[in-house]
């Protein structure tokens, strides 16, 4: 007979290595062979089945455990909640939570996280907030994990419930990186850039080690969303390390720890945010200057950087130059038509320039790279298709420069992608 521990070890290994079919076969073997596990073994089985995408099998394993008179503990119930969440059986999950409370089980912070996620999955932010309040009142703040507070704050920000998000933030460990990032993200979502900057400055003064470069990037993105660079520029300069001495004089409130922190600095995303901000204003010279510094610092040529450079040219009606930027990037093998935003800008330049022949190559590249068109792509293709068909018709009637087959192929491609 195979020892029970071997089944548990094999289940863990198959699950972690990504072999869902092995997990399912082992479960079928265990049922037919009348094998019984300990509560820990059943918990591992349930977690493995859920991870393998078989949430129903996980629920069945829980019932199997009860039928064998194995008493589930809080961890086993948590595994069941995970399965029910995966299967979107929210009412059943709430019944399980009620049963756990009636049994006076001590719900761990991880279990509380699953409970709150269940409320949020239903869009029930009021239920999530009420549950957090109840847990904090009964067991203290430590009963809720920082990342759970963060998930709740982000969800509230997404629903523009900033006042509620702020109240949750004040209950949470405010200097925990996950909590800080989530509150900044909520402010950004709600377009409350000034509040985001105020919070960033406060945390930077109180506990600079709580901040990461991504936090500065979130605030930069919020500040530049509407093309307003007045507050964004000083923040960008600090990140980039411009005039460290003058920065120290201008920000006396910042602690020495923040000044000396090596973890904070402008990364590729920082530059992409600023490139995009200047491109909205059509500031070609600054975009190109920033782009050179961006590459000098070892950042790769991404689709975001290319889009910013192209948008700056397009805003100045330099359509040919915008398309040339794309051609150069593609020839260098840096960026191809693998991002829908790049595709849209390329199509826009061709529409404005009247280069309908090149559209066929672009559409073929999009299909080859499996780029999924969005609504704007479809609008551009419809305009190009109409304009291209008219142009083909005109040329055919005069010089026969365009073949009927080319016109038919072009229209088929356009309509195929649409």
XYZ file of N, CA and C in Angstrom, residues 128-259:
396
model
N -17.842 44.230 2.084
C -16.413 44.087 2.367
C -15.972 45.047 3.470
N -16.407 46.298 3.371
C -16.039 47.309 4.377
C -16.628 46.942 5.734
N -17.875 46.515 5.745
C -18.524 46.134 7.005
C -17.801 44.960 7.650
N -17.365 43.994 6.821
C -16.649 42.836 7.361
C -15.312 43.262 7.958
N -14.587 44.143 7.276
C -13.318 44.633 7.807
C -13.540 45.345 9.140
N -14.547 46.188 9.183
C -14.842 46.918 10.426
C -15.133 45.953 11.575
N -15.900 44.914 11.285
C -16.257 43.921 12.313
C -15.021 43.185 12.818
N -14.168 42.765 11.865
C -12.957 42.017 12.239
C -12.008 42.896 13.052
N -11.803 44.139 12.604
C -10.906 45.055 13.313
C -11.443 45.351 14.706
N -12.753 45.503 14.816
C -13.371 45.787 16.119
C -13.193 44.612 17.081
N -13.310 43.370 16.548
C -13.251 42.187 17.410
C -11.825 41.707 17.682
N -10.950 41.830 16.646
C -9.626 41.201 16.765
C -8.460 42.152 16.558
N -8.725 43.380 16.178
C -7.641 44.329 15.962
C -7.194 44.362 14.512
N -6.384 45.370 14.190
C -5.957 45.574 12.798
C -5.117 44.430 12.245
N -4.400 43.742 13.127
C -3.519 42.663 12.666
C -4.247 41.487 12.065
N -5.563 41.423 12.262
C -6.338 40.310 11.708
C -6.574 40.458 10.205
N -6.248 41.616 9.662
C -6.388 41.859 8.222
C -4.995 42.094 7.638
N -4.676 41.356 6.567
C -3.363 41.501 5.929
C -3.268 42.834 5.187
N -2.062 43.419 5.140
C -1.893 44.678 4.398
C -2.357 44.590 2.948
N -2.056 43.450 2.282
C -2.458 43.354 0.868
C -3.982 43.274 0.732
N -4.679 42.797 1.800
C -6.139 42.771 1.785
C -6.695 44.181 1.901
N -6.099 44.969 2.810
C -6.464 46.384 2.875
C -6.252 47.036 1.508
N -5.118 46.719 0.892
C -4.792 47.309 -0.410
C -5.804 46.960 -1.471
N -6.210 45.674 -1.511
C -7.201 45.243 -2.514
C -8.522 45.973 -2.316
N -8.909 46.162 -1.053
C -10.167 46.856 -0.767
C -10.079 48.331 -1.150
N -8.955 48.960 -0.849
C -8.770 50.375 -1.196
C -8.807 50.565 -2.713
N -8.152 49.688 -3.449
C -8.165 49.774 -4.925
C -9.582 49.598 -5.469
N -10.301 48.622 -4.904
C -11.677 48.383 -5.368
C -12.550 49.605 -5.120
N -12.374 50.238 -3.966
C -13.148 51.437 -3.657
C -12.765 52.587 -4.580
N -11.478 52.699 -4.882
C -11.027 53.723 -5.828
C -11.635 53.511 -7.205
N -11.733 52.242 -7.621
C -12.332 51.931 -8.918
C -13.790 52.310 -8.997
N -14.440 52.341 -7.841
C -15.854 52.744 -7.796
C -16.012 54.207 -7.399
N -14.877 54.916 -7.354
C -14.828 56.347 -7.032
C -15.387 56.646 -5.642
N -15.244 55.685 -4.737
C -15.655 55.877 -3.342
C -14.431 56.303 -2.533
N -13.891 57.472 -2.872
C -12.637 57.909 -2.283
C -12.769 58.186 -0.790
N -13.892 58.743 -0.367
C -14.063 59.017 1.064
C -14.037 57.726 1.876
N -14.655 56.662 1.330
C -14.646 55.363 2.021
C -13.243 54.759 1.970
N -12.576 54.888 0.810
C -11.203 54.376 0.673
C -10.271 55.041 1.685
N -10.452 56.332 1.882
C -9.621 57.061 2.850
C -9.867 56.571 4.272
N -11.131 56.264 4.597
C -11.423 55.763 5.942
C -10.785 54.396 6.170
N -10.789 53.536 5.129
C -10.120 52.233 5.227
C -8.609 52.430 5.353
N -8.072 53.375 4.592
C -6.641 53.666 4.636
C -6.216 54.083 6.042
N -7.027 54.872 6.717
C -6.688 55.334 8.066
C -6.738 54.187 9.079
N -7.528 53.153 8.788
C -7.571 51.969 9.655
C -6.390 51.047 9.395
N -5.837 51.091 8.191
C -4.772 50.177 7.768
C -3.404 50.652 8.265
N -2.396 49.768 8.202
C -1.024 50.208 8.482
C -0.553 51.142 7.362
N -0.644 52.443 7.586
C -0.510 53.431 6.515
C 0.854 53.445 5.842
N 1.885 52.998 6.533
C 3.216 53.060 5.951
C 3.631 51.749 5.281
N 2.704 50.794 5.212
C 3.029 49.556 4.501
C 3.015 49.839 2.996
N 4.055 49.410 2.266
C 4.143 49.733 0.824
C 2.899 49.380 0.027
N 2.303 48.213 0.306
C 1.122 47.800 -0.464
C -0.063 48.733 -0.211
N -0.213 49.179 1.036
C -1.318 50.067 1.395
C -1.114 51.444 0.771
N 0.122 51.955 0.832
C 0.440 53.265 0.255
C 0.185 53.250 -1.252
N 0.701 52.225 -1.935
C 0.532 52.124 -3.391
C -0.945 52.073 -3.760
N -1.725 51.322 -3.004
C -3.158 51.181 -3.305
C -3.894 52.502 -3.146
N -3.562 53.276 -2.096
C -4.235 54.561 -1.888
C -3.851 55.542 -2.996
N -2.591 55.549 -3.385
C -2.169 56.417 -4.486
C -2.884 56.021 -5.771
N -3.018 54.719 -5.994
C -3.716 54.230 -7.195
C -5.182 54.636 -7.177
N -5.802 54.585 -5.990
C -7.207 54.996 -5.872
C -7.371 56.469 -6.208
N -6.436 57.301 -5.717
C -6.482 58.729 -6.038
C -6.321 58.950 -7.539
N -5.429 58.199 -8.144
C -5.213 58.346 -9.596
C -6.483 57.985 -10.363
N -7.121 56.870 -9.979
C -8.349 56.428 -10.647
C -9.445 57.477 -10.528
N -9.504 58.117 -9.366
C -10.535 59.127 -9.119
C -10.130 60.507 -9.631
N -8.983 60.575 -10.318
C -8.448 61.829 -10.861
C -8.263 62.880 -9.761
N -7.804 62.398 -8.603
C -7.504 63.299 -7.480
C -5.988 63.428 -7.365
N -5.382 64.028 -8.387
C -3.917 64.104 -8.466
C -3.317 64.893 -7.308
N -3.976 65.964 -6.905
C -3.438 66.792 -5.819
C -3.381 66.002 -4.509
N -4.398 65.199 -4.245
C -4.397 64.384 -3.043
C -3.300 63.322 -3.108
N -3.086 62.768 -4.297
C -2.032 61.769 -4.468
C -0.667 62.377 -4.168
N -0.422 63.581 -4.692
C 0.857 64.251 -4.455
C 1.025 64.598 -2.979
N -0.050 65.041 -2.352
C -0.007 65.389 -0.930
C 0.348 64.166 -0.082
N -0.275 63.014 -0.394
C 0.018 61.787 0.344
C 1.456 61.342 0.106
N 1.915 61.399 -1.133
C 3.286 61.006 -1.451
C 4.289 61.842 -0.652
N 4.078 63.151 -0.621
C 4.985 64.033 0.107
C 4.969 63.745 1.609
N 3.773 63.428 2.132
C 3.675 63.151 3.569
C 4.405 61.863 3.934
N 4.181 60.804 3.148
C 4.842 59.528 3.429
C 6.349 59.658 3.233
N 6.757 60.432 2.237
C 8.181 60.627 1.977
C 8.862 61.290 3.173
N 8.166 62.212 3.822
C 8.718 62.910 4.987
C 8.714 62.022 6.229
N 7.658 61.181 6.368
C 7.514 60.387 7.584
C 8.273 59.061 7.538
N 8.210 58.381 6.405
C 8.827 57.054 6.304
C 9.184 56.781 4.842
N 10.293 57.333 4.360
C 10.634 57.209 2.930
C 10.832 55.774 2.460
N 11.157 54.874 3.400
C 11.375 53.481 3.003
C 10.076 52.773 2.636
N 8.941 53.407 2.921
C 7.649 52.828 2.525
C 7.368 53.027 1.039
N 8.136 53.902 0.391
C 7.868 54.267 -1.007
C 8.746 53.501 -1.973
N 8.180 53.265 -3.158
C 8.910 52.624 -4.251
C 8.765 53.487 -5.497
N 9.599 53.225 -6.471
C 9.542 54.025 -7.698
C 8.153 53.986 -8.317
N 7.482 52.847 -8.210
C 6.137 52.748 -8.810
C 5.173 53.759 -8.189
N 5.376 54.095 -6.903
C 4.499 55.073 -6.260
C 4.664 56.454 -6.896
N 5.905 56.832 -7.144
C 6.171 58.105 -7.815
C 5.584 58.088 -9.228
N 5.686 56.937 -9.890
C 5.146 56.839 -11.248
C 3.624 56.974 -11.264
N 2.960 56.405 -10.254
C 1.502 56.535 -10.161
C 1.119 58.006 -10.033
N 1.827 58.724 -9.172
C 1.525 60.147 -8.968
C 1.847 60.944 -10.223
N 2.979 60.642 -10.861
C 3.332 61.323 -12.118
C 2.248 61.115 -13.163
N 1.770 59.885 -13.277
C 0.730 59.577 -14.254
C -0.549 60.354 -13.958
N -0.894 60.470 -12.666
C -2.086 61.229 -12.275
C -1.924 62.708 -12.599
N -0.742 63.243 -12.341
C -0.499 64.674 -12.563
C -0.484 65.028 -14.041
N -0.007 64.112 -14.873
C 0.145 64.413 -16.309
C -1.046 63.964 -17.138
N -2.067 63.400 -16.501
C -3.187 62.827 -17.253
C -3.833 63.844 -18.178
N -3.952 65.076 -17.723
C -4.591 66.118 -18.533
C -3.568 67.067 -19.167
N -2.313 66.611 -19.242
C -1.282 67.426 -19.871
C -0.754 68.546 -18.996
N -1.083 68.541 -17.702
C -0.616 69.585 -16.779
C 0.737 69.164 -16.208
N 1.771 69.888 -16.583
C 3.129 69.509 -16.190
C 3.689 70.351 -15.048
N 2.924 71.304 -14.573
C 3.454 72.238 -13.562
C 3.898 71.511 -12.295
N 3.081 70.609 -11.773
C 3.438 69.864 -10.568
C 4.244 68.608 -10.879
N 4.136 68.117 -12.112
C 4.824 66.881 -12.470
C 6.324 67.095 -12.661
N 6.717 68.249 -13.210
C 8.129 68.473 -13.523
C 9.039 68.406 -12.297
N 8.710 69.072 -11.171
C 9.586 68.957 -9.994
C 9.727 67.520 -9.511
N 8.632 66.760 -9.574
C 8.670 65.369 -9.147
C 9.546 64.540 -10.083
N 9.422 64.778 -11.368
C 10.250 64.075 -12.341
C 11.730 64.418 -12.147
N 12.020 65.679 -11.882
C 13.408 66.098 -11.656
C 14.003 65.404 -10.441
N 13.200 65.265 -9.380
C 13.678 64.568 -8.190
C 13.995 63.114 -8.504
N 13.128 62.489 -9.265
C 13.350 61.091 -9.616
C 14.576 60.919 -10.503
N 14.739 61.839 -11.425
C 15.848 61.751 -12.370
C 17.175 62.121 -11.726
N 17.114 62.807 -10.556
C 18.346 63.183 -9.869
C 18.903 64.506 -10.331
N 18.047 65.373 -10.914
C 18.508 66.683 -11.387
C 18.794 67.586 -10.196
N 19.943 68.236 -10.203
C 20.296 69.262 -9.214
C 20.013 68.792 -7.799
N 20.733 67.754 -7.353
C 20.497 67.186 -6.038
C 20.640 68.229 -4.923
N 21.605 69.137 -5.063
C 21.821 70.143 -4.015
C 20.641 71.101 -3.914
N 20.179 71.585 -5.103
C 19.054 72.512 -5.073
C 17.786 71.812 -4.642
N 17.694 70.537 -4.933
C 16.527 69.786 -4.509
C 16.475 69.723 -2.985
N 17.645 69.533 -2.352
C 17.678 69.464 -0.901
C 17.249 70.785 -0.281
N 17.677 71.896 -0.923
C 17.299 73.209 -0.399
C 15.809 73.462 -0.564
N 15.269 73.017 -1.683
C 13.858 73.304 -1.966
C 12.909 72.410 -1.188
N 13.439 71.304 -0.615
C 12.577 70.382 0.120
C 13.193 70.081 1.479
N 13.200 71.098 2.344
C 13.792 70.945 3.668
C 13.065 69.905 4.505
N 11.792 69.669 4.186
C 11.014 68.739 5.000
C 11.366 67.281 4.739
N 12.070 67.020 3.646
C 12.406 65.642 3.303
C 13.574 65.175 4.166
N 13.444 64.012 4.749
C 14.487 63.517 5.639
C 15.734 63.135 4.864
N 16.856 63.047 5.591
C 18.113 62.647 4.971
C 17.998 61.241 4.399
N 17.187 60.391 5.053
C 17.021 59.025 4.562
C 16.440 59.023 3.154
N 15.481 59.910 2.910
C 14.859 59.979 1.583
C 15.854 60.451 0.553
N 16.718 61.419 0.933
C 17.695 61.955 -0.012
C 18.715 60.901 -0.408
